[in-house]
Amino acid sequence: QVQLVESGGGLVQAGGSLRLSCAASGRSLSNYVMGWFRQAPGKVREFVAAISWSGGSTRYADSVKGRFTISRDNARNTVYLQMNSLKPEDTAVYYCALDSSWPPVDFGSWGQGTQVTVSS
């Protein structure tokens, strides 16, 4: 069983940057496709980004393309989400999850989330 723990969230002004981390324990993340999702208050959870096993392929939601970058370090068993040019509408709890397929179709093993708040 893989356990995922997100970190790196916080309060930042609009236009600022944050880097989120998702650390795994229990199994090697190299066996999984990884994704980031977010959920704002009163809204459904939405896809943000995904990365294939070796990092050779990535996908992004249109709302974050050009601003966010997903990456992974399989040696450290960690996945990252670099978030630049943050906007107030990026405010949400951010979660990481894993899948076994590319393109991903069924993410699971959700972490507990990390709060990102962007002030205007």
Coordinates of C-alpha atoms in Angstrom, one line a residue:
Q1 CA 0.0 0.0 0.0
V2 CA 1.4 3.4 -1.0
Q3 CA 0.9 6.3 1.3
L4 CA 1.2 9.8 -0.1
V5 CA 1.9 13.0 1.9
E6 CA 1.7 16.4 0.4
S7 CA 3.6 19.5 1.7
G8 CA 4.6 22.9 0.6
G9 CA 1.3 24.8 0.7
G10 CA 0.9 28.2 2.2
L11 CA -0.2 31.7 1.8
V12 CA 1.2 33.7 -1.1
Q13 CA 0.3 36.9 -2.9
A14 CA -1.0 36.9 -6.5
G15 CA 1.9 36.6 -8.9
G16 CA 4.0 34.6 -6.5
S17 CA 5.2 31.0 -6.6
L18 CA 5.0 27.8 -4.5
R19 CA 6.4 24.4 -5.0
L20 CA 4.4 21.5 -3.7
S21 CA 5.8 18.1 -2.9
C22 CA 4.2 14.7 -2.7
A23 CA 6.3 12.1 -0.8
A24 CA 5.5 8.4 -1.0
S25 CA 6.2 5.6 1.4
G26 CA 5.4 1.9 1.1
R27 CA 6.3 1.4 -2.6
S28 CA 8.3 2.9 -5.3
L29 CA 6.6 5.7 -7.1
S30 CA 8.4 4.7 -10.3
N31 CA 5.7 2.1 -10.7
Y32 CA 3.0 4.7 -11.0
V33 CA 1.6 7.6 -13.0
M34 CA 1.2 10.5 -10.7
G35 CA -1.2 13.4 -10.6
W36 CA -2.1 16.6 -8.8
F37 CA -5.7 17.6 -8.2
R38 CA -7.3 20.5 -6.3
Q39 CA -10.5 21.3 -4.6
A40 CA -11.7 24.8 -3.8
P41 CA -14.4 25.4 -1.2
G42 CA -17.8 24.5 -2.5
K43 CA -16.4 23.1 -5.7
V44 CA -15.7 19.6 -7.0
R45 CA -12.2 18.3 -7.1
E46 CA -10.5 19.0 -10.4
F47 CA -7.5 17.7 -12.3
V48 CA -4.4 19.9 -12.3
A49 CA -1.6 17.9 -13.8
A50 CA -0.2 14.4 -14.4
I51 CA 3.1 12.8 -15.2
S52 CA 4.0 9.4 -16.6
W53 CA 6.2 6.9 -14.9
S54 CA 9.6 8.3 -16.1
G55 CA 8.4 11.8 -16.5
G56 CA 8.6 11.7 -20.3
S57 CA 4.9 12.7 -20.7
T58 CA 2.9 15.3 -18.9
R59 CA -0.7 16.7 -19.0
Y60 CA -2.1 19.9 -17.6
A61 CA -5.5 21.4 -17.1
D62 CA -6.0 24.4 -19.4
S63 CA -6.3 26.7 -16.4
V64 CA -2.7 26.0 -15.3
K65 CA -0.9 25.5 -18.6
G66 CA 2.2 27.7 -18.9
R67 CA 2.1 28.5 -15.1
F68 CA 2.4 25.1 -13.4
T69 CA 5.0 22.4 -14.0
I70 CA 4.8 18.8 -12.7
S71 CA 8.0 16.8 -12.2
R72 CA 9.2 13.8 -10.4
D73 CA 12.3 12.4 -8.7
N74 CA 11.9 8.6 -8.6
A75 CA 15.1 8.3 -6.6
R76 CA 13.6 10.4 -3.9
N77 CA 10.1 8.9 -4.3
T78 CA 8.7 12.4 -4.7
V79 CA 6.6 14.3 -7.1
Y80 CA 6.5 18.1 -7.4
L81 CA 4.2 20.8 -8.6
Q82 CA 5.9 24.1 -9.3
M83 CA 3.3 26.8 -9.4
N84 CA 4.2 30.2 -10.8
S85 CA 2.2 33.3 -11.5
L86 CA -0.4 32.2 -8.9
K87 CA -3.9 33.7 -9.1
P88 CA -6.5 34.0 -6.4
E89 CA -8.5 31.4 -8.3
D90 CA -5.7 28.9 -7.6
T91 CA -6.7 28.9 -4.0
A92 CA -7.6 25.3 -3.0
V93 CA -6.5 22.2 -1.2
Y94 CA -4.1 20.4 -3.4
Y95 CA -3.9 16.6 -3.5
C96 CA -1.6 14.1 -5.1
A97 CA -2.7 10.6 -6.2
L98 CA -1.5 7.7 -8.3
D99 CA -2.6 5.7 -11.3
S100 CA -1.3 2.7 -13.1
S101 CA -2.2 3.8 -16.7
W102 CA -1.2 6.3 -19.2
P103 CA -3.1 8.2 -20.1
P104 CA -4.4 8.1 -16.5
V105 CA -8.0 7.0 -16.0
D106 CA -8.5 6.1 -12.3
F107 CA -6.4 7.9 -9.7
G108 CA -6.4 6.6 -6.2
S109 CA -4.4 6.5 -2.9
W110 CA -5.1 10.1 -2.2
G111 CA -2.9 12.1 0.2
Q112 CA -4.4 14.3 2.9
G113 CA -3.9 17.5 0.9
T114 CA -2.0 20.8 1.4
Q115 CA -3.7 24.2 1.5
V116 CA -2.7 26.8 -1.0
T117 CA -4.1 30.3 -0.5
V118 CA -3.5 33.1 -3.0
S119 CA -4.3 36.6 -1.9
S120 CA -5.2 39.4 -4.3

